[in-house]
Amino acid sequence: TCEAVAEALCERTGLRVVTYGLRAAVTLIDRTDFTVAVPGGFVQNVAGSVRGEDIAEFIRRFRFDVAIIAVSGIAEDGGMGDDDQNEVSIVRAAIGQARSTLLASDSSKFCRTALVHLGPVTEVSDLVTDAAPQGALQQILASSEVRLHIA
């Protein structure tokens, strides 16, 4: 998901990006008008992301117009989560530093409860996905201020 977002961002100009996803950073580095910041640490080979004790603290040094996040699941009750506790603390740090939050999630994540709770989906400003959610999750989004974008 994060790599797809990075590819879409390449259509923009003059962005300043903070990411702990190395694959996303590699996608963005060829843009000479972008500034890309990545934290130091150890590379997690499965996700291609940087891991370490200080990643959340690194994120807190920045202010964001938009935090773009991804999750492992969005439960039917609207709870967002991830299967990695470290990921949740990093994403919480980014949300705390952002004016708005965009959640990028394909529809396979809908009605899936992840291991570690991140927060309510109503905390995000925008949800970009490939298909509209159904059932209770659809109702939660419809009664909230979350803007739904089908891409």
Tab-separated table of N, CA and C in Angstrom:
chain	number	residue	atom	x	y	z
A	1	THR	N	0.827	-1.200	0.000
A	1	THR	CA	0.000	0.000	0.000
A	1	THR	C	0.865	1.255	0.000
A	2	CYS	N	1.877	1.260	0.847
A	2	CYS	CA	2.722	2.458	0.939
A	2	CYS	C	3.504	2.712	-0.343
A	3	GLU	N	3.896	1.646	-1.018
A	3	GLU	CA	4.593	1.817	-2.298
A	3	GLU	C	3.668	2.402	-3.355
A	4	ALA	N	2.414	1.979	-3.364
A	4	ALA	CA	1.434	2.522	-4.316
A	4	ALA	C	1.197	4.005	-4.039
A	5	VAL	N	1.141	4.379	-2.778
A	5	VAL	CA	0.983	5.786	-2.416
A	5	VAL	C	2.203	6.575	-2.887
A	6	ALA	N	3.403	6.033	-2.678
A	6	ALA	CA	4.624	6.716	-3.112
A	6	ALA	C	4.618	6.931	-4.621
A	7	GLU	N	4.191	5.930	-5.373
A	7	GLU	CA	4.111	6.080	-6.830
A	7	GLU	C	3.139	7.194	-7.205
A	8	ALA	N	2.003	7.261	-6.525
A	8	ALA	CA	1.031	8.320	-6.802
A	8	ALA	C	1.595	9.693	-6.438
A	9	LEU	N	2.384	9.765	-5.381
A	9	LEU	CA	2.976	11.041	-4.975
A	9	LEU	C	3.980	11.560	-5.992
A	10	CYS	N	4.549	10.673	-6.801
A	10	CYS	CA	5.524	11.094	-7.814
A	10	CYS	C	4.919	12.029	-8.850
A	11	GLU	N	3.603	12.071	-8.923
A	11	GLU	CA	2.930	12.989	-9.841
A	11	GLU	C	2.896	14.413	-9.299
A	12	ARG	N	3.241	14.581	-8.039
A	12	ARG	CA	3.248	15.892	-7.405
A	12	ARG	C	4.616	16.531	-7.557
A	13	THR	N	4.751	17.781	-7.123
A	13	THR	CA	6.038	18.458	-7.169
A	13	THR	C	6.358	19.048	-5.796
A	14	GLY	N	7.644	19.161	-5.517
A	14	GLY	CA	8.128	19.876	-4.351
A	14	GLY	C	7.706	19.335	-3.000
A	15	LEU	N	7.501	18.048	-2.873
A	15	LEU	CA	7.054	17.493	-1.599
A	15	LEU	C	8.218	17.273	-0.640
A	16	ARG	N	7.905	17.348	0.633
A	16	ARG	CA	8.823	16.971	1.701
A	16	ARG	C	8.184	15.767	2.383
A	17	VAL	N	8.871	14.632	2.328
A	17	VAL	CA	8.306	13.359	2.772
A	17	VAL	C	9.159	12.781	3.893
A	18	VAL	N	8.493	12.316	4.937
A	18	VAL	CA	9.150	11.580	6.014
A	18	VAL	C	8.563	10.181	5.973
A	19	THR	N	9.404	9.168	5.829
A	19	THR	CA	8.924	7.792	5.763
A	19	THR	C	9.930	6.855	6.417
A	20	TYR	N	9.426	5.795	6.986
A	20	TYR	CA	10.303	4.743	7.483
A	20	TYR	C	10.218	3.533	6.562
A	21	GLY	N	9.497	3.681	5.449
A	21	GLY	CA	9.398	2.636	4.439
A	21	GLY	C	10.465	2.841	3.375
A	22	LEU	N	11.443	1.959	3.343
A	22	LEU	CA	12.543	2.132	2.392
A	22	LEU	C	12.099	1.966	0.940
A	23	ARG	N	11.153	1.087	0.694
A	23	ARG	CA	10.670	0.929	-0.687
A	23	ARG	C	9.982	2.206	-1.160
A	24	ALA	N	9.231	2.839	-0.275
A	24	ALA	CA	8.604	4.117	-0.623
A	24	ALA	C	9.678	5.173	-0.869
A	25	ALA	N	10.697	5.207	-0.008
A	25	ALA	CA	11.778	6.186	-0.170
A	25	ALA	C	12.502	5.997	-1.492
A	26	VAL	N	12.762	4.748	-1.860
A	26	VAL	CA	13.449	4.460	-3.121
A	26	VAL	C	12.592	4.924	-4.308
A	27	THR	N	11.296	4.744	-4.209
A	27	THR	CA	10.393	5.207	-5.265
A	27	THR	C	10.478	6.723	-5.419
A	28	LEU	N	10.657	7.431	-4.312
A	28	LEU	CA	10.628	8.898	-4.324
A	28	LEU	C	11.972	9.557	-4.586
A	29	ILE	N	13.091	8.844	-4.426
A	29	ILE	CA	14.398	9.510	-4.474
A	29	ILE	C	14.790	10.026	-5.853
A	30	ASP	N	14.197	9.509	-6.888
A	30	ASP	CA	14.534	9.997	-8.221
A	30	ASP	C	13.927	11.362	-8.512
A	31	ARG	N	13.018	11.814	-7.684
A	31	ARG	CA	12.425	13.134	-7.840
A	31	ARG	C	13.384	14.160	-7.241
A	32	THR	N	14.035	14.933	-8.063
A	32	THR	CA	15.041	15.865	-7.564
A	32	THR	C	14.425	17.030	-6.799
A	33	ASP	N	13.118	17.271	-6.950
A	33	ASP	CA	12.497	18.372	-6.222
A	33	ASP	C	11.824	17.906	-4.930
A	34	PHE	N	12.019	16.659	-4.532
A	34	PHE	CA	11.487	16.129	-3.278
A	34	PHE	C	12.592	16.109	-2.227
A	35	THR	N	12.217	16.321	-0.992
A	35	THR	CA	13.090	16.067	0.139
A	35	THR	C	12.532	14.839	0.827
A	36	VAL	N	13.356	13.824	1.016
A	36	VAL	CA	12.911	12.572	1.630
A	36	VAL	C	13.763	12.317	2.861
A	37	ALA	N	13.101	12.197	4.019
A	37	ALA	CA	13.787	11.918	5.282
A	37	ALA	C	13.429	10.509	5.737
A	38	VAL	N	14.450	9.740	6.133
A	38	VAL	CA	14.235	8.392	6.681
A	38	VAL	C	15.019	8.273	7.983
A	39	PRO	N	14.474	7.535	8.951
A	39	PRO	CA	15.187	7.341	10.211
A	39	PRO	C	16.251	6.258	10.080
A	40	GLY	N	17.162	6.223	11.016
A	40	GLY	CA	18.160	5.159	11.071
A	40	GLY	C	17.633	3.996	11.904
A	41	GLY	N	18.172	2.841	11.668
A	41	GLY	CA	17.760	1.664	12.431
A	41	GLY	C	18.057	0.403	11.656
A	42	PHE	N	17.301	-0.627	11.930
A	42	PHE	CA	17.455	-1.911	11.265
A	42	PHE	C	16.359	-2.092	10.233
A	43	VAL	N	16.672	-2.716	9.107
A	43	VAL	CA	15.701	-2.927	8.039
A	43	VAL	C	14.969	-4.237	8.276
A	44	GLN	N	13.644	-4.136	8.322
A	44	GLN	CA	12.805	-5.326	8.414
A	44	GLN	C	12.604	-5.834	7.000
A	45	ASN	N	13.111	-7.013	6.711
A	45	ASN	CA	13.131	-7.473	5.321
A	45	ASN	C	11.751	-7.732	4.746
A	46	VAL	N	10.785	-8.157	5.540
A	46	VAL	CA	9.454	-8.464	5.011
A	46	VAL	C	8.765	-7.200	4.489
A	47	ALA	N	8.715	-6.166	5.332
A	47	ALA	CA	8.023	-4.937	4.963
A	47	ALA	C	8.938	-3.921	4.289
A	48	GLY	N	10.239	-4.120	4.389
A	48	GLY	CA	11.164	-3.153	3.804
A	48	GLY	C	11.165	-1.836	4.564
A	49	SER	N	10.869	-1.888	5.866
A	49	SER	CA	10.819	-0.669	6.655
A	49	SER	C	11.931	-0.656	7.692
A	50	VAL	N	12.244	0.550	8.144
A	50	VAL	CA	13.264	0.728	9.160
A	50	VAL	C	12.611	0.527	10.522
A	51	ARG	N	13.265	-0.240	11.379
A	51	ARG	CA	12.770	-0.515	12.727
A	51	ARG	C	13.828	-0.134	13.739
A	52	GLY	N	13.388	0.309	14.879
A	52	GLY	CA	14.290	0.646	15.966
A	52	GLY	C	13.515	1.322	17.071
A	53	GLU	N	14.142	1.458	18.208
A	53	GLU	CA	13.482	2.035	19.371
A	53	GLU	C	13.138	3.507	19.190
A	54	ASP	N	13.878	4.206	18.370
A	54	ASP	CA	13.726	5.653	18.272
A	54	ASP	C	12.923	6.126	17.057
A	55	ILE	N	12.275	5.241	16.339
A	55	ILE	CA	11.563	5.648	15.118
A	55	ILE	C	10.404	6.582	15.446
A	56	ALA	N	9.598	6.258	16.457
A	56	ALA	CA	8.488	7.135	16.836
A	56	ALA	C	9.004	8.506	17.267
A	57	GLU	N	10.105	8.524	17.993
A	57	GLU	CA	10.690	9.802	18.411
A	57	GLU	C	11.187	10.597	17.202
A	58	PHE	N	11.772	9.920	16.222
A	58	PHE	CA	12.194	10.564	14.976
A	58	PHE	C	10.988	11.234	14.306
A	59	ILE	N	9.886	10.523	14.228
A	59	ILE	CA	8.665	11.039	13.599
A	59	ILE	C	8.162	12.284	14.335
A	60	ARG	N	8.258	12.284	15.655
A	60	ARG	CA	7.756	13.414	16.459
A	60	ARG	C	8.553	14.707	16.255
A	61	ARG	N	9.690	14.627	15.589
A	61	ARG	CA	10.479	15.836	15.317
A	61	ARG	C	9.893	16.670	14.180
A	62	PHE	N	8.957	16.099	13.449
A	62	PHE	CA	8.413	16.753	12.261
A	62	PHE	C	6.965	17.166	12.480
A	63	ARG	N	6.507	18.114	11.666
A	63	ARG	CA	5.094	18.496	11.585
A	63	ARG	C	4.644	18.139	10.174
A	64	PHE	N	3.439	17.618	10.057
A	64	PHE	CA	2.944	17.159	8.765
A	64	PHE	C	1.652	17.864	8.391
A	65	ASP	N	1.550	18.234	7.131
A	65	ASP	CA	0.249	18.669	6.616
A	65	ASP	C	-0.670	17.457	6.593
A	66	VAL	N	-0.142	16.346	6.062
A	66	VAL	CA	-0.928	15.115	5.961
A	66	VAL	C	-0.059	13.931	6.372
A	67	ALA	N	-0.580	13.121	7.278
A	67	ALA	CA	0.043	11.835	7.580
A	67	ALA	C	-0.686	10.804	6.731
A	68	ILE	N	0.046	10.080	5.918
A	68	ILE	CA	-0.546	9.021	5.094
A	68	ILE	C	-0.201	7.708	5.771
A	69	ILE	N	-1.247	6.985	6.172
A	69	ILE	CA	-1.037	5.764	6.937
A	69	ILE	C	-1.684	4.573	6.241
A	70	ALA	N	-1.256	3.396	6.640
A	70	ALA	CA	-1.863	2.135	6.205
A	70	ALA	C	-2.048	1.290	7.458
A	71	VAL	N	-2.964	0.348	7.403
A	71	VAL	CA	-3.267	-0.507	8.550
A	71	VAL	C	-3.384	-1.955	8.090
A	72	SER	N	-3.350	-2.860	9.054
A	72	SER	CA	-3.566	-4.280	8.746
A	72	SER	C	-5.046	-4.613	8.670
A	73	GLY	N	-5.866	-3.821	9.361
A	73	GLY	CA	-7.291	-4.099	9.335
A	73	GLY	C	-8.119	-2.966	9.903
A	74	ILE	N	-9.376	-2.922	9.458
A	74	ILE	CA	-10.373	-2.005	9.997
A	74	ILE	C	-11.558	-2.880	10.392
A	75	ALA	N	-11.763	-3.024	11.688
A	75	ALA	CA	-12.810	-3.905	12.191
A	75	ALA	C	-14.195	-3.363	11.848
A	76	GLU	N	-15.180	-4.217	11.938
A	76	GLU	CA	-16.552	-3.830	11.620
A	76	GLU	C	-17.042	-2.687	12.508
A	77	ASP	N	-16.488	-2.583	13.727
A	77	ASP	CA	-16.870	-1.494	14.626
A	77	ASP	C	-16.081	-0.213	14.368
A	78	GLY	N	-15.245	-0.206	13.303
A	78	GLY	CA	-14.492	0.981	12.922
A	78	GLY	C	-13.129	1.104	13.569
A	79	GLY	N	-12.728	0.116	14.351
A	79	GLY	CA	-11.412	0.168	14.980
A	79	GLY	C	-10.311	-0.189	13.997
A	80	MET	N	-9.345	0.710	13.850
A	80	MET	CA	-8.190	0.447	12.993
A	80	MET	C	-7.132	-0.261	13.815
A	81	GLY	N	-6.352	-1.110	13.160
A	81	GLY	CA	-5.292	-1.781	13.885
A	81	GLY	C	-4.215	-2.309	12.975
A	82	ASP	N	-3.167	-2.785	13.605
A	82	ASP	CA	-2.053	-3.384	12.887
A	82	ASP	C	-1.627	-4.627	13.660
A	83	ASP	N	-0.969	-5.530	12.988
A	83	ASP	CA	-0.503	-6.749	13.631
A	83	ASP	C	0.868	-6.582	14.273
A	84	ASP	N	1.428	-5.375	14.218
A	84	ASP	CA	2.753	-5.086	14.753
A	84	ASP	C	2.650	-3.929	15.739
A	85	GLN	N	2.957	-4.173	16.988
A	85	GLN	CA	2.866	-3.155	18.028
A	85	GLN	C	3.768	-1.956	17.735
A	86	ASN	N	4.960	-2.200	17.211
A	86	ASN	CA	5.869	-1.098	16.875
A	86	ASN	C	5.282	-0.208	15.795
A	87	GLU	N	4.643	-0.818	14.828
A	87	GLU	CA	4.005	-0.062	13.753
A	87	GLU	C	2.947	0.879	14.319
A	88	VAL	N	2.169	0.391	15.262
A	88	VAL	CA	1.116	1.213	15.865
A	88	VAL	C	1.705	2.431	16.566
A	89	SER	N	2.778	2.268	17.310
A	89	SER	CA	3.365	3.418	18.002
A	89	SER	C	3.931	4.441	17.017
A	90	ILE	N	4.475	3.977	15.909
A	90	ILE	CA	5.006	4.890	14.888
A	90	ILE	C	3.868	5.646	14.206
A	91	VAL	N	2.827	4.930	13.843
A	91	VAL	CA	1.682	5.566	13.174
A	91	VAL	C	0.989	6.540	14.120
A	92	ARG	N	0.844	6.186	15.404
A	92	ARG	CA	0.240	7.103	16.389
A	92	ARG	C	1.068	8.385	16.465
A	93	ALA	N	2.395	8.261	16.428
A	93	ALA	CA	3.260	9.443	16.463
A	93	ALA	C	3.000	10.326	15.246
A	94	ALA	N	2.868	9.724	14.070
A	94	ALA	CA	2.617	10.498	12.852
A	94	ALA	C	1.259	11.202	12.906
A	95	ILE	N	0.243	10.490	13.365
A	95	ILE	CA	-1.090	11.096	13.481
A	95	ILE	C	-1.038	12.292	14.433
A	96	GLY	N	-0.298	12.162	15.510
A	96	GLY	CA	-0.189	13.237	16.484
A	96	GLY	C	0.518	14.475	15.973
A	97	GLN	N	1.293	14.330	14.911
A	97	GLN	CA	2.050	15.445	14.354
A	97	GLN	C	1.405	16.034	13.100
A	98	ALA	N	0.225	15.547	12.724
A	98	ALA	CA	-0.367	15.914	11.436
A	98	ALA	C	-1.630	16.758	11.585
A	99	ARG	N	-1.829	17.661	10.627
A	99	ARG	CA	-3.081	18.423	10.566
A	99	ARG	C	-4.233	17.551	10.122
A	100	SER	N	-3.940	16.609	9.223
A	100	SER	CA	-4.966	15.677	8.763
A	100	SER	C	-4.307	14.330	8.491
A	101	THR	N	-5.140	13.291	8.435
A	101	THR	CA	-4.629	11.938	8.231
A	101	THR	C	-5.395	11.272	7.104
A	102	LEU	N	-4.656	10.718	6.141
A	102	LEU	CA	-5.224	9.967	5.035
A	102	LEU	C	-4.891	8.502	5.250
A	103	LEU	N	-5.919	7.671	5.274
A	103	LEU	CA	-5.749	6.231	5.401
A	103	LEU	C	-5.864	5.615	4.013
A	104	ALA	N	-4.816	4.932	3.576
A	104	ALA	CA	-4.825	4.205	2.304
A	104	ALA	C	-4.996	2.731	2.639
A	105	SER	N	-6.091	2.140	2.150
A	105	SER	CA	-6.385	0.752	2.496
A	105	SER	C	-7.191	0.097	1.392
A	106	ASP	N	-6.761	-1.082	0.953
A	106	ASP	CA	-7.597	-1.800	-0.002
A	106	ASP	C	-8.726	-2.481	0.754
A	107	SER	N	-9.776	-2.853	0.039
A	107	SER	CA	-10.994	-3.368	0.666
A	107	SER	C	-10.801	-4.708	1.377
A	108	SER	N	-9.705	-5.402	1.123
A	108	SER	CA	-9.463	-6.663	1.833
A	108	SER	C	-9.222	-6.430	3.328
A	109	LYS	N	-8.921	-5.181	3.724
A	109	LYS	CA	-8.680	-4.859	5.129
A	109	LYS	C	-9.978	-4.567	5.885
A	110	PHE	N	-11.098	-4.378	5.163
A	110	PHE	CA	-12.366	-4.074	5.810
A	110	PHE	C	-12.876	-5.276	6.591
A	111	CYS	N	-13.444	-5.000	7.730
A	111	CYS	CA	-14.028	-6.020	8.615
A	111	CYS	C	-12.993	-7.050	9.039
A	112	ARG	N	-11.755	-6.605	9.167
A	112	ARG	CA	-10.662	-7.446	9.660
A	112	ARG	C	-10.140	-6.818	10.943
A	113	THR	N	-10.136	-7.583	12.000
A	113	THR	CA	-9.627	-7.111	13.276
A	113	THR	C	-8.145	-7.448	13.368
A	114	ALA	N	-7.326	-6.423	13.517
A	114	ALA	CA	-5.887	-6.613	13.657
A	114	ALA	C	-5.549	-6.840	15.133
A	115	LEU	N	-4.364	-7.296	15.375
A	115	LEU	CA	-3.933	-7.668	16.721
A	115	LEU	C	-3.843	-6.478	17.682
A	116	VAL	N	-3.287	-5.353	17.219
A	116	VAL	CA	-3.053	-4.197	18.089
A	116	VAL	C	-3.934	-3.036	17.630
A	117	HIS	N	-4.714	-2.499	18.566
A	117	HIS	CA	-5.634	-1.399	18.261
A	117	HIS	C	-4.865	-0.104	18.025
A	118	LEU	N	-5.198	0.602	16.950
A	118	LEU	CA	-4.580	1.875	16.599
A	118	LEU	C	-5.473	3.047	16.973
A	119	GLY	N	-6.762	2.911	16.749
A	119	GLY	CA	-7.701	3.996	17.025
A	119	GLY	C	-8.909	3.854	16.126
A	120	PRO	N	-9.893	4.722	16.286
A	120	PRO	CA	-11.097	4.649	15.461
A	120	PRO	C	-10.859	5.204	14.056
A	121	VAL	N	-11.481	4.585	13.080
A	121	VAL	CA	-11.345	5.053	11.696
A	121	VAL	C	-11.876	6.476	11.553
A	122	THR	N	-12.767	6.879	12.430
A	122	THR	CA	-13.306	8.241	12.380
A	122	THR	C	-12.269	9.291	12.745
A	123	GLU	N	-11.089	8.858	13.187
A	123	GLU	CA	-9.997	9.777	13.493
A	123	GLU	C	-9.288	10.261	12.223
A	124	VAL	N	-9.464	9.558	11.109
A	124	VAL	CA	-8.807	9.970	9.871
A	124	VAL	C	-9.683	10.978	9.134
A	125	SER	N	-9.057	11.776	8.294
A	125	SER	CA	-9.776	12.766	7.493
A	125	SER	C	-10.311	12.151	6.216
A	126	ASP	N	-9.485	11.290	5.613
A	126	ASP	CA	-9.803	10.710	4.312
A	126	ASP	C	-9.459	9.232	4.303
A	127	LEU	N	-10.275	8.453	3.611
A	127	LEU	CA	-10.017	7.033	3.373
A	127	LEU	C	-9.991	6.817	1.874
A	128	VAL	N	-8.844	6.371	1.366
A	128	VAL	CA	-8.699	6.054	-0.054
A	128	VAL	C	-8.654	4.539	-0.165
A	129	THR	N	-9.550	3.979	-0.986
A	129	THR	CA	-9.662	2.532	-1.099
A	129	THR	C	-10.130	2.154	-2.504
A	130	ASP	N	-10.163	0.858	-2.766
A	130	ASP	CA	-10.562	0.370	-4.083
A	130	ASP	C	-12.049	0.046	-4.186
A	131	ALA	N	-12.752	-0.081	-3.065
A	131	ALA	CA	-14.186	-0.378	-3.066
A	131	ALA	C	-14.779	0.117	-1.747
A	132	ALA	N	-16.018	0.525	-1.793
A	132	ALA	CA	-16.682	1.035	-0.597
A	132	ALA	C	-16.912	-0.089	0.411
A	133	PRO	N	-16.761	0.220	1.682
A	133	PRO	CA	-17.065	-0.788	2.708
A	133	PRO	C	-18.567	-1.049	2.770
A	134	GLN	N	-18.927	-2.168	3.348
A	134	GLN	CA	-20.328	-2.550	3.479
A	134	GLN	C	-20.686	-2.676	4.956
A	135	GLY	N	-21.969	-2.846	5.243
A	135	GLY	CA	-22.445	-3.148	6.584
A	135	GLY	C	-22.202	-2.037	7.583
A	136	ALA	N	-21.883	-2.451	8.811
A	136	ALA	CA	-21.708	-1.504	9.912
A	136	ALA	C	-20.586	-0.512	9.652
A	137	LEU	N	-19.510	-0.968	9.018
A	137	LEU	CA	-18.394	-0.070	8.722
A	137	LEU	C	-18.833	1.031	7.765
A	138	GLN	N	-19.639	0.695	6.784
A	138	GLN	CA	-20.179	1.696	5.855
A	138	GLN	C	-21.004	2.734	6.620
A	139	GLN	N	-21.819	2.287	7.544
A	139	GLN	CA	-22.656	3.194	8.333
A	139	GLN	C	-21.821	4.109	9.220
A	140	ILE	N	-20.774	3.554	9.811
A	140	ILE	CA	-19.881	4.364	10.654
A	140	ILE	C	-19.256	5.481	9.831
A	141	LEU	N	-18.772	5.141	8.651
A	141	LEU	CA	-18.141	6.151	7.794
A	141	LEU	C	-19.157	7.176	7.305
A	142	ALA	N	-20.349	6.715	6.937
A	142	ALA	CA	-21.388	7.618	6.426
A	142	ALA	C	-21.827	8.634	7.481
A	143	SER	N	-21.790	8.251	8.746
A	143	SER	CA	-22.230	9.164	9.805
A	143	SER	C	-21.068	9.973	10.390
A	144	SER	N	-19.885	9.858	9.789
A	144	SER	CA	-18.709	10.577	10.280
A	144	SER	C	-18.308	11.660	9.275
A	145	GLU	N	-17.236	12.329	9.597
A	145	GLU	CA	-16.694	13.354	8.701
A	145	GLU	C	-15.589	12.821	7.805
A	146	VAL	N	-15.367	11.501	7.820
A	146	VAL	CA	-14.338	10.883	6.977
A	146	VAL	C	-14.775	10.979	5.518
A	147	ARG	N	-13.898	11.517	4.666
A	147	ARG	CA	-14.185	11.595	3.238
A	147	ARG	C	-13.707	10.296	2.581
A	148	LEU	N	-14.612	9.628	1.902
A	148	LEU	CA	-14.324	8.342	1.250
A	148	LEU	C	-13.981	8.597	-0.209
A	149	HIS	N	-12.835	8.044	-0.662
A	149	HIS	CA	-12.385	8.186	-2.046
A	149	HIS	C	-12.187	6.783	-2.614
A	150	ILE	N	-12.891	6.455	-3.682
A	150	ILE	CA	-12.723	5.166	-4.336
A	150	ILE	C	-11.784	5.383	-5.527
A	151	ALA	N	-10.645	4.702	-5.488
A	151	ALA	CA	-9.635	4.891	-6.551
A	151	ALA	C	-9.535	3.645	-7.391
